[in-house]
CSV table of C-alpha atoms in Angstrom, one decimal:
chain,number,residue,atom,x,y,z
B,1,MET,CA,0.0,0.0,0.0
B,2,ALA,CA,1.3,3.5,-0.8
B,3,SER,CA,-0.3,6.9,-0.3
B,4,LEU,CA,1.6,10.1,-1.2
B,5,SER,CA,-1.3,12.6,-0.8
B,6,ARG,CA,-0.7,16.0,0.6
B,7,PRO,CA,-2.3,16.9,3.9
B,8,ASP,CA,-4.7,19.2,2.0
B,9,ARG,CA,-5.9,16.4,-0.3
B,10,PRO,CA,-8.0,13.4,0.2
B,11,ARG,CA,-5.9,10.4,1.1
B,12,PHE,CA,-5.4,8.0,-1.8
B,13,ASP,CA,-4.3,4.4,-0.9
B,14,VAL,CA,-3.1,2.1,-3.7
B,15,ASP,CA,-3.0,-1.7,-3.1
B,16,VAL,CA,-1.8,-4.2,-5.7
B,17,PHE,CA,-3.1,-7.8,-5.7
B,18,GLN,CA,-1.4,-10.3,-8.0
B,19,ASN,CA,0.4,-13.6,-8.4
B,20,GLU,CA,3.8,-12.4,-9.2
B,21,TYR,CA,5.2,-15.9,-10.1
B,22,LEU,CA,5.5,-16.8,-13.8
B,23,ALA,CA,6.6,-20.1,-15.4
B,24,GLU,CA,9.8,-20.0,-17.4
B,25,GLY,CA,9.2,-18.2,-20.7
B,26,SER,CA,5.8,-16.7,-19.6
B,27,ARG,CA,5.3,-13.1,-20.5
B,28,GLU,CA,1.8,-11.9,-19.2
B,29,VAL,CA,1.6,-10.2,-15.8
B,30,ASN,CA,-1.9,-9.4,-14.4
B,31,ALA,CA,-2.7,-7.4,-11.3
B,32,ILE,CA,-5.7,-5.8,-9.7
B,33,VAL,CA,-5.0,-2.3,-8.4
B,34,THR,CA,-7.4,-1.1,-5.7
B,35,VAL,CA,-7.5,2.7,-5.2
B,36,THR,CA,-9.3,4.0,-2.1
B,37,ALA,CA,-9.9,7.7,-1.5
B,38,THR,CA,-10.8,8.9,2.0
B,39,GLY,CA,-11.5,12.4,3.3
B,40,GLY,CA,-12.9,13.7,0.1
B,41,GLY,CA,-16.6,13.1,0.3
B,42,THR,CA,-17.3,15.6,3.1
B,43,THR,CA,-16.2,18.8,1.4
B,44,GLY,CA,-18.3,18.2,-1.7
B,45,GLY,CA,-15.9,19.7,-4.3
B,46,ARG,CA,-14.5,22.6,-2.2
B,47,PRO,CA,-10.8,22.7,-1.9
B,48,ILE,CA,-9.8,21.6,1.5
B,49,GLY,CA,-10.0,24.5,3.9
B,50,ARG,CA,-12.5,26.5,2.0
B,51,PRO,CA,-15.7,27.1,4.0
B,52,ALA,CA,-19.1,26.1,2.7
B,53,GLY,CA,-21.4,28.8,1.4
B,54,PRO,CA,-22.1,31.0,-1.7
B,55,LEU,CA,-19.2,32.0,-3.8
B,56,ASP,CA,-18.6,35.4,-5.5
B,57,GLY,CA,-20.4,34.6,-8.8
B,58,ALA,CA,-20.3,31.5,-11.0
B,59,ALA,CA,-16.9,32.4,-12.3
B,60,GLY,CA,-15.4,31.5,-8.9
B,61,ALA,CA,-17.3,28.2,-8.4
B,62,ASP,CA,-15.1,25.1,-8.0
B,63,ALA,CA,-17.9,22.8,-9.2
B,64,ALA,CA,-20.4,23.0,-12.1
B,65,VAL,CA,-23.4,21.0,-13.2
B,66,VAL,CA,-25.5,21.1,-16.4
B,67,ILE,CA,-28.8,19.2,-16.5
B,68,MET,CA,-29.9,18.2,-20.0
B,69,ILE,CA,-33.6,17.3,-20.2
B,70,ASP,CA,-35.2,15.7,-23.3
B,71,CYS,CA,-38.1,17.9,-24.4
B,72,SER,CA,-38.8,16.2,-27.7
B,73,GLY,CA,-42.4,15.5,-28.7
B,74,SER,CA,-42.4,12.0,-27.4
B,75,MET,CA,-42.1,13.3,-23.9
B,76,ASP,CA,-45.8,14.2,-24.1
B,77,TYR,CA,-46.8,10.6,-24.3
B,78,PRO,CA,-48.0,10.2,-21.6
B,79,ALA,CA,-48.3,13.8,-20.5
B,80,SER,CA,-47.2,12.8,-17.0
B,81,LYS,CA,-43.7,12.0,-18.4
B,82,MET,CA,-42.8,15.7,-18.9
B,83,ARG,CA,-44.4,16.7,-15.6
B,84,ASN,CA,-42.3,14.0,-13.8
B,85,ALA,CA,-39.1,15.3,-15.7
B,86,ARG,CA,-39.8,18.8,-14.5
B,87,GLU,CA,-40.3,17.6,-10.9
B,88,ALA,CA,-37.1,15.5,-11.0
B,89,THR,CA,-35.1,18.5,-12.3
B,90,ALA,CA,-36.5,20.6,-9.5
B,91,VAL,CA,-35.4,18.0,-7.0
B,92,ALA,CA,-31.9,18.0,-8.6
B,93,VAL,CA,-31.7,21.7,-8.3
B,94,ASP,CA,-32.7,21.6,-4.7
B,95,THR,CA,-29.9,19.0,-4.1
B,96,LEU,CA,-27.2,21.4,-5.4
B,97,ARG,CA,-24.8,22.7,-2.8
B,98,ASP,CA,-24.6,26.5,-2.3
B,99,GLY,CA,-21.9,27.9,-4.5
B,100,VAL,CA,-22.1,25.3,-7.3
B,101,ALA,CA,-22.5,26.8,-10.8
B,102,PHE,CA,-25.4,25.2,-12.7
B,103,ALA,CA,-27.6,25.5,-15.8
B,104,VAL,CA,-30.6,23.7,-17.2
B,105,VAL,CA,-30.8,22.8,-20.9
B,106,ALA,CA,-33.9,21.7,-22.9
B,107,GLY,CA,-32.9,19.2,-25.5
B,108,THR,CA,-34.8,18.5,-28.8
B,109,HIS,CA,-33.3,18.7,-32.3
B,110,GLU,CA,-31.5,21.6,-30.8
B,111,ALA,CA,-30.3,22.7,-27.4
B,112,VAL,CA,-31.9,25.7,-25.6
B,113,GLU,CA,-30.6,27.1,-22.3
B,114,ILE,CA,-33.7,27.3,-20.1
B,115,TYR,CA,-31.8,28.7,-17.1
B,116,PRO,CA,-30.0,31.0,-16.6
B,117,GLY,CA,-29.4,31.6,-20.4
B,118,GLN,CA,-27.0,33.8,-22.4
B,119,GLY,CA,-24.2,31.2,-22.4
B,120,ARG,CA,-23.5,31.4,-18.6
B,121,LEU,CA,-24.2,29.4,-15.4
B,122,ALA,CA,-25.9,30.6,-12.2
B,123,THR,CA,-24.5,30.2,-8.7
B,124,ALA,CA,-26.6,28.0,-6.5
B,125,ASP,CA,-28.3,29.7,-3.6
B,126,SER,CA,-31.9,30.0,-2.4
B,127,ALA,CA,-32.7,32.8,-4.9
B,128,THR,CA,-31.3,31.1,-8.0
B,129,ARG,CA,-32.8,27.7,-7.1
B,130,ALA,CA,-36.2,29.4,-6.9
B,131,GLN,CA,-35.6,31.1,-10.3
B,132,ALA,CA,-34.5,27.9,-11.9
B,133,LYS,CA,-37.6,26.0,-10.7
B,134,GLU,CA,-39.8,28.7,-12.0
B,135,ALA,CA,-38.0,28.5,-15.4
B,136,LEU,CA,-38.8,24.8,-15.6
B,137,ARG,CA,-42.3,25.8,-16.7
B,138,LYS,CA,-40.6,26.5,-20.1
B,139,LEU,CA,-39.9,22.8,-20.5
B,140,LYS,CA,-42.5,21.7,-23.0
B,141,PRO,CA,-42.5,18.7,-25.4
B,142,ASN,CA,-41.9,19.7,-29.0
B,143,GLY,CA,-39.5,18.7,-31.7
B,144,GLY,CA,-37.0,15.9,-32.4
B,145,THR,CA,-34.0,14.4,-30.7
B,146,ALA,CA,-30.4,15.4,-31.5
B,147,ILE,CA,-28.3,14.5,-28.4
B,148,GLY,CA,-25.1,15.8,-29.9
B,149,THR,CA,-26.4,19.3,-29.7
B,150,TRP,CA,-27.2,18.9,-26.1
B,151,LEU,CA,-23.7,17.7,-25.4
B,152,SER,CA,-22.2,20.6,-27.4
B,153,LYS,CA,-24.3,23.1,-25.4
B,154,ALA,CA,-23.1,21.6,-22.1
B,155,GLN,CA,-19.5,21.5,-23.3
B,156,GLN,CA,-19.7,25.2,-24.2
B,157,LEU,CA,-21.1,26.1,-20.8
B,158,PHE,CA,-18.5,24.1,-19.0
B,159,SER,CA,-15.7,25.6,-21.1
B,160,SER,CA,-16.9,29.1,-20.1
B,161,MET,CA,-15.7,28.1,-16.5
B,162,PRO,CA,-12.1,26.9,-16.8
B,163,GLY,CA,-11.7,27.3,-13.0
B,164,ALA,CA,-14.4,24.7,-12.1
B,165,GLY,CA,-12.8,21.5,-11.0
B,166,ILE,CA,-15.8,19.2,-10.8
B,167,ARG,CA,-17.8,19.4,-14.1
B,168,HIS,CA,-20.7,17.0,-14.2
B,169,GLY,CA,-23.7,16.6,-16.5
B,170,ILE,CA,-27.0,14.8,-16.0
B,171,LEU,CA,-28.7,13.7,-19.3
B,172,LEU,CA,-32.3,12.4,-19.6
B,173,THR,CA,-33.9,11.1,-22.7
B,174,ASP,CA,-36.9,8.9,-23.6
B,175,GLY,CA,-36.0,8.2,-27.2
B,176,LYS,CA,-33.5,7.4,-29.9
B,177,ASN,CA,-31.0,9.9,-31.3
B,178,GLU,CA,-32.8,10.2,-34.7
B,179,HIS,CA,-32.4,13.8,-35.8
B,180,GLU,CA,-28.7,14.2,-36.5
B,181,LYS,CA,-26.0,12.5,-38.5
B,182,ALA,CA,-24.0,9.9,-36.6
B,183,THR,CA,-20.8,11.8,-37.6
B,184,ASP,CA,-22.2,15.0,-36.0
B,185,PHE,CA,-23.1,13.2,-32.8
B,186,GLN,CA,-19.7,11.5,-32.6
B,187,ALA,CA,-17.9,14.8,-33.2
B,188,ALA,CA,-19.9,16.4,-30.3
B,189,LEU,CA,-19.2,13.5,-28.0
B,190,ASP,CA,-15.5,13.7,-28.9
B,191,ARG,CA,-15.5,17.4,-28.0
B,192,ALA,CA,-17.2,16.8,-24.7
B,193,THR,CA,-14.9,13.9,-23.7
B,194,GLY,CA,-12.5,15.1,-21.0
B,195,VAL,CA,-14.4,18.3,-20.5
B,196,PHE,CA,-17.1,16.9,-18.2
B,197,THR,CA,-18.4,13.6,-16.8
B,198,ALA,CA,-22.1,12.6,-17.2
B,199,ASP,CA,-24.7,10.3,-15.8
B,200,CYS,CA,-27.3,9.2,-18.4
B,201,ARG,CA,-30.8,8.0,-17.8
B,202,GLY,CA,-33.4,6.6,-20.2
B,203,VAL,CA,-37.0,6.9,-19.1
B,204,GLY,CA,-39.5,4.4,-20.4
B,205,THR,CA,-38.5,1.8,-23.0
B,206,ASP,CA,-38.2,3.6,-26.3
B,207,TRP,CA,-34.6,4.6,-26.0
B,208,GLU,CA,-31.5,2.5,-26.8
B,209,VAL,CA,-29.1,1.3,-24.1
B,210,ALA,CA,-26.2,1.2,-26.5
B,211,GLN,CA,-26.5,4.9,-27.4
B,212,LEU,CA,-26.6,6.1,-23.8
B,213,ARG,CA,-23.8,3.7,-22.8
B,214,GLN,CA,-21.7,5.2,-25.6
B,215,ILE,CA,-22.1,8.6,-23.9
B,216,SER,CA,-21.7,7.5,-20.3
B,217,SER,CA,-18.6,5.4,-21.2
B,218,ALA,CA,-16.9,8.3,-23.0
B,219,LEU,CA,-17.8,10.7,-20.2
B,220,LEU,CA,-16.9,8.3,-17.4
B,221,GLY,CA,-20.4,8.3,-15.9
B,222,THR,CA,-23.3,5.9,-15.5
B,223,VAL,CA,-26.2,4.7,-17.5
B,224,ASP,CA,-29.5,3.3,-16.2
B,225,ILE,CA,-33.2,2.9,-17.0
B,226,VAL,CA,-36.0,4.6,-15.1
B,227,ALA,CA,-38.9,2.5,-16.3
B,228,GLU,CA,-41.6,4.5,-14.6
B,229,PRO,CA,-41.5,8.3,-14.9
B,230,ALA,CA,-42.8,8.7,-11.4
B,231,ASP,CA,-39.4,7.3,-10.2
B,232,LEU,CA,-37.4,10.0,-11.8
B,233,ALA,CA,-37.3,12.4,-8.8
B,234,ASP,CA,-35.6,9.8,-6.5
B,235,ASP,CA,-33.1,8.9,-9.2
B,236,PHE,CA,-32.2,12.5,-10.0
B,237,ARG,CA,-31.8,13.2,-6.3
B,238,ALA,CA,-29.4,10.3,-6.0
B,239,MET,CA,-27.4,11.3,-9.1
B,240,MET,CA,-27.0,14.9,-7.9
B,241,ALA,CA,-26.1,13.8,-4.4
B,242,GLY,CA,-23.4,11.6,-6.0
B,243,ALA,CA,-22.1,14.6,-8.0
B,244,MET,CA,-22.0,16.8,-4.9
B,245,SER,CA,-20.0,14.2,-3.0
B,246,LYS,CA,-17.0,14.5,-5.4
B,247,GLN,CA,-14.1,16.5,-4.2
B,248,ILE,CA,-11.2,16.1,-6.6
B,249,ALA,CA,-11.4,16.2,-10.4
B,250,ASP,CA,-9.5,14.8,-13.4
B,251,VAL,CA,-7.4,12.1,-11.6
B,252,ALA,CA,-5.5,9.8,-13.9
B,253,LEU,CA,-4.0,6.3,-13.5
B,254,LYS,CA,-0.4,6.5,-14.7
B,255,VAL,CA,1.2,3.2,-15.8
B,256,TRP,CA,5.0,3.0,-16.3
B,257,THR,CA,6.6,-0.1,-17.8
B,258,PRO,CA,10.3,-0.9,-18.3
B,259,ALA,CA,12.1,-1.2,-21.6
B,260,ASN,CA,10.7,-4.0,-23.8
B,261,ALA,CA,7.5,-4.3,-21.8
B,262,ALA,CA,4.1,-3.0,-22.9
B,263,VAL,CA,0.6,-2.5,-21.4
B,264,LYS,CA,-1.9,-4.9,-22.9
B,265,TYR,CA,-4.9,-3.3,-21.3
B,266,VAL,CA,-6.2,-1.2,-18.4
B,267,LYS,CA,-9.8,-1.7,-17.3
B,268,GLN,CA,-11.8,-0.4,-14.4
B,269,VAL,CA,-13.5,-3.5,-13.0
B,270,ALA,CA,-15.3,-2.2,-9.9
B,271,PRO,CA,-17.8,-0.7,-9.2
B,272,SER,CA,-18.4,-1.3,-12.9
B,273,VAL,CA,-16.5,-2.5,-16.0
B,274,GLU,CA,-15.0,0.2,-18.2
B,275,ASP,CA,-12.2,-0.5,-20.7
B,276,LEU,CA,-9.8,2.4,-20.5
B,277,THR,CA,-7.1,1.0,-22.8
B,278,ALA,CA,-7.9,3.2,-25.8
B,279,ARG,CA,-8.1,6.3,-23.6
B,280,ARG,CA,-4.4,6.2,-23.0
B,281,THR,CA,-2.4,9.4,-23.5
B,282,GLU,CA,1.4,9.3,-23.5
B,283,ALA,CA,3.1,10.8,-20.5
B,284,GLY,CA,6.8,10.6,-21.0
B,285,PRO,CA,9.1,7.6,-21.8
B,286,ARG,CA,7.3,4.3,-21.4
B,287,ALA,CA,4.4,5.8,-19.4
B,288,GLY,CA,0.7,6.5,-20.2
B,289,LEU,CA,-2.2,8.2,-18.5
B,290,TYR,CA,-5.7,6.6,-18.2
B,291,PRO,CA,-8.5,8.9,-17.1
B,292,THR,CA,-10.5,8.0,-14.0
B,293,GLY,CA,-12.7,11.1,-13.6
B,294,HIS,CA,-13.8,12.7,-10.3
B,295,TRP,CA,-13.4,11.2,-6.8
B,296,GLY,CA,-15.1,11.5,-3.5
B,297,ASP,CA,-15.0,9.0,-0.6
B,298,GLU,CA,-14.9,5.7,-2.6
B,299,SER,CA,-12.9,2.7,-3.7
B,300,ARG,CA,-12.4,1.4,-7.3
B,301,ASP,CA,-10.5,-1.5,-8.7
B,302,TYR,CA,-8.5,-1.6,-12.0
B,303,HIS,CA,-7.2,-4.6,-13.9
B,304,VAL,CA,-3.8,-3.9,-15.4
B,305,SER,CA,-2.3,-6.5,-17.8
B,306,VAL,CA,1.4,-6.1,-18.9
B,307,GLU,CA,3.4,-8.1,-21.4
B,308,VAL,CA,7.1,-8.4,-20.3
B,309,PRO,CA,10.1,-10.0,-21.9
B,310,ALA,CA,10.4,-13.7,-21.3
B,311,ALA,CA,13.0,-14.7,-18.7
B,312,ALA,CA,14.7,-17.7,-17.2
B,313,VAL,CA,13.9,-19.2,-13.8
B,314,GLY,CA,15.3,-17.1,-10.9
B,315,ASN,CA,14.9,-13.8,-12.7
B,316,GLU,CA,12.7,-11.0,-11.4
B,317,MET,CA,11.8,-7.6,-12.5
B,318,LEU,CA,9.5,-4.6,-11.9
B,319,ALA,CA,6.8,-5.1,-14.5
B,320,ALA,CA,5.0,-1.8,-13.9
B,321,ARG,CA,4.7,1.1,-11.6
B,322,ILE,CA,1.1,2.3,-11.1
B,323,SER,CA,0.6,5.8,-9.9
B,324,LEU,CA,-2.5,7.8,-9.2
B,325,VAL,CA,-1.7,11.4,-10.4
B,326,LEU,CA,-3.3,14.8,-10.6
B,327,PRO,CA,-2.1,16.6,-13.7
B,328,GLN,CA,-1.1,20.3,-13.0
B,329,PRO,CA,-1.6,23.3,-15.3
B,330,ASP,CA,2.2,23.7,-15.7
B,331,GLY,CA,2.5,20.2,-17.1
B,332,THR,CA,3.8,18.5,-13.9
B,333,GLU,CA,1.9,15.9,-11.9
B,334,GLU,CA,1.0,15.6,-8.3
B,335,VAL,CA,1.4,11.9,-7.3
B,336,LEU,CA,-1.5,10.9,-5.0
B,337,GLY,CA,-0.6,7.2,-4.5
B,338,GLN,CA,1.6,4.5,-6.0
B,339,GLY,CA,1.9,0.7,-6.2
B,340,LEU,CA,4.3,-1.8,-7.9
B,341,VAL,CA,3.6,-4.8,-10.1
B,342,ARG,CA,6.3,-7.5,-10.0
B,343,ALA,CA,7.3,-10.5,-12.1
B,344,VAL,CA,9.3,-13.5,-10.7
B,345,TRP,CA,10.1,-16.5,-12.9
B,346,THR,CA,9.9,-19.9,-11.1
B,347,ASP,CA,9.9,-23.6,-11.8
B,348,ASP,CA,7.5,-24.2,-9.0
B,349,LEU,CA,4.4,-25.3,-10.8
B,350,ALA,CA,2.1,-24.7,-7.9
B,351,SER,CA,3.3,-21.1,-7.6
B,352,SER,CA,3.2,-20.2,-11.3
B,353,THR,CA,-0.2,-21.7,-12.0
B,354,ARG,CA,-2.0,-20.2,-9.1
B,355,ILE,CA,-4.5,-17.5,-10.2
B,356,ASN,CA,-4.8,-14.6,-7.9
B,357,ALA,CA,-8.4,-14.5,-6.4
B,358,GLN,CA,-9.0,-10.9,-7.4
B,359,VAL,CA,-7.7,-11.4,-10.9
B,360,ALA,CA,-9.8,-14.5,-11.4
B,361,HIS,CA,-12.9,-12.8,-10.0
B,362,TYR,CA,-12.8,-9.7,-12.1
B,363,THR,CA,-11.9,-11.6,-15.3
B,364,GLY,CA,-15.2,-13.4,-14.7
B,365,GLN,CA,-17.1,-10.2,-14.0
B,366,ALA,CA,-15.9,-8.7,-17.3
B,367,GLU,CA,-16.9,-11.9,-19.1
B,368,LEU,CA,-20.3,-11.7,-17.4
B,369,ALA,CA,-20.9,-8.2,-18.8
B,370,SER,CA,-20.0,-9.1,-22.3
B,371,SER,CA,-22.1,-12.3,-22.1
B,372,ILE,CA,-25.2,-10.4,-21.1
B,373,GLN,CA,-24.7,-7.7,-23.8
B,374,ASP,CA,-24.0,-10.2,-26.6
B,375,GLY,CA,-26.8,-12.5,-25.4
B,376,LEU,CA,-29.4,-9.7,-25.5
B,377,ALA,CA,-28.1,-8.5,-28.9
B,378,ALA,CA,-28.5,-12.1,-30.2
B,379,HIS,CA,-32.0,-12.3,-28.9
B,380,ARG,CA,-32.9,-9.0,-30.6
B,381,ALA,CA,-31.5,-10.4,-33.8
B,382,GLY,CA,-33.8,-13.5,-33.5
B,383,ASP,CA,-31.0,-15.9,-32.6
B,384,VAL,CA,-32.6,-17.5,-29.6
B,385,ASP,CA,-30.1,-20.5,-29.4
B,386,THR,CA,-27.1,-18.2,-29.2
B,387,ALA,CA,-28.9,-15.8,-26.8
B,388,THR,CA,-29.8,-18.8,-24.5
B,389,ALA,CA,-26.2,-20.1,-24.5
B,390,LEU,CA,-24.7,-16.7,-23.7
B,391,LEU,CA,-27.2,-15.8,-21.0
B,392,GLY,CA,-26.7,-19.3,-19.5
B,393,ARG,CA,-23.0,-18.5,-19.3
B,394,ALA,CA,-23.9,-15.2,-17.7
B,395,VAL,CA,-26.0,-17.0,-15.1
B,396,ARG,CA,-23.2,-19.4,-14.3
B,397,LEU,CA,-20.7,-16.5,-13.9
B,398,ALA,CA,-23.1,-14.4,-11.8
B,399,HIS,CA,-23.7,-17.3,-9.5
B,400,ALA,CA,-20.0,-18.2,-9.2
B,401,GLY,CA,-19.0,-14.5,-8.7
B,402,GLY,CA,-21.6,-13.9,-6.1
B,403,ASN,CA,-23.2,-11.1,-8.2
B,404,ASP,CA,-26.7,-11.6,-6.7
B,405,GLY,CA,-28.1,-8.3,-8.1
B,406,THR,CA,-27.2,-9.3,-11.7
B,407,LEU,CA,-28.5,-12.8,-11.1
B,408,LYS,CA,-31.9,-11.4,-10.1
B,409,LEU,CA,-32.0,-9.3,-13.2
B,410,LEU,CA,-31.2,-12.4,-15.3
B,411,GLN,CA,-34.0,-14.4,-13.7
B,412,LYS,CA,-36.5,-11.9,-15.1
B,413,VAL,CA,-35.3,-12.7,-18.6
B,414,VAL,CA,-34.5,-16.4,-18.4
B,415,ASP,CA,-35.9,-19.3,-16.3
B,416,VAL,CA,-32.9,-20.7,-14.4
B,417,VAL,CA,-32.9,-24.5,-14.3
B,418,ASP,CA,-29.4,-24.8,-12.8
B,419,ALA,CA,-27.5,-21.7,-11.8
B,420,LYS,CA,-24.2,-23.5,-11.1
B,421,GLU,CA,-24.1,-25.1,-14.5
B,422,GLY,CA,-25.7,-22.2,-16.3
B,423,THR,CA,-28.7,-24.1,-17.6
B,424,VAL,CA,-31.5,-21.7,-18.6
B,425,ARG,CA,-34.5,-21.4,-20.8
B,426,PHE,CA,-35.5,-18.1,-22.4
B,427,ARG,CA,-38.8,-16.7,-21.1
B,428,ARG,CA,-41.6,-16.0,-23.4
B,429,ASN,CA,-42.9,-12.5,-23.6
B,430,VAL,CA,-40.0,-10.9,-21.7
B,431,ASN,CA,-40.8,-7.5,-20.4
B,432,GLU,CA,-38.9,-4.9,-22.3
B,433,ALA,CA,-38.1,-2.9,-19.2
B,434,ASP,CA,-36.6,-6.0,-17.6
B,435,SER,CA,-34.4,-6.7,-20.6
B,436,MET,CA,-33.2,-3.0,-20.8
B,437,ALA,CA,-32.5,-3.0,-17.0
B,438,LEU,CA,-30.4,-6.1,-17.4
B,439,ASP,CA,-28.5,-4.6,-20.4
B,440,SER,CA,-27.9,-1.1,-18.8
B,441,ARG,CA,-26.7,-2.7,-15.5
B,442,SER,CA,-24.7,-5.5,-17.1
B,443,THR,CA,-21.4,-3.7,-16.3
B,444,VAL,CA,-22.1,-3.4,-12.5
B,445,THR,CA,-19.8,-5.7,-10.6
B,446,VAL,CA,-19.3,-6.9,-7.1
B,447,ARG,CA,-16.1,-7.3,-5.1
B,448,VAL,CA,-14.4,-10.5,-4.1
B,449,LYS,CA,-16.2,-12.1,-1.2
B,450,LYS,CA,-14.1,-12.2,1.9
B,451,LYS,CA,-13.4,-15.8,3.0
């Protein structure tokens, strides 16, 4: 365990779990890196030492939130959907901490700032919260859906506040992104990536999980279904409370490898699966940065796989140095915590073939997520045999990994004959909301059970 945090920062502890022993000639080293932050969830985004309370205008805020609400014509069916969305947005506004900069955007085939307008953000206090809730009356269903325009508007608003550390969006839609070119949407998402994080929610069952997952994955947030519009308020309250708990922004996982070694992949594996491999940016000789987003009081696990040069029995080497860093404006980095990944070659068969419990567990959890997503995709394509086989494997993995929440979601889609063996039968007339809940929550993982 290593923590190098300054006294005025949350404490970051880094623990590495691995089987460091390799058979002669073996080259792949796997480790689970657990990062735990403490002391950051009580200040809610304020630098340590700053008192709570209103700040001197939005330009001085250290946290900013933009709420993007679908106002396309489909939000009028049923009419209660739009009413519930307004109420949920009001709840989110009430959950804002004093001093946080915020804005509300109405999203259709274009994006319109409902509050405060004129390309700026307001500073949360009792007066601006009341004004924002009054402005929510302007949220009326009309028009199409072009989510890229919503993301672009949020990106512009956040970019107007370079001093804000925590930058978070909440995005709600009830439909598919049908009114803009795929290239325009992707360009907007690319521009937003790295500028802010975002939680995405789909209300009802007429939206596509894959579309919102694409956004939440790029913006290091979450995706979920709110099947019943009446449940939106509770969900928005929870999302905003989560955003308000963050204290430090733009933390990166830095992986250094020695000469002739290379990173195969870096994945977040808890609390959810997120492949960060393609998000690498170079950070000096043999080192790369992988974004992790904003942190409060929490713990996350990462699976790091490194390919090293083959070596003879008795050799050992440092396979990787894992650091949690906070990039600084001048190009330097503040190191928040650090851990080491080792490789030792041995002819002891028992040692070299033992799979570390954490590595084995999260390998199964990642396979569980892909089995669910691929199985549901096969079912949508009419390939019931493939869908049944894949979801059967998902049931087996969920049972073996102790992922009871996912197992319960699977049981709403398939009849489980034997969970241990993964024997299932696809249910007739599966409820679409149950299928979408399973898909959207497929990446949620559980940690290794303590023996």
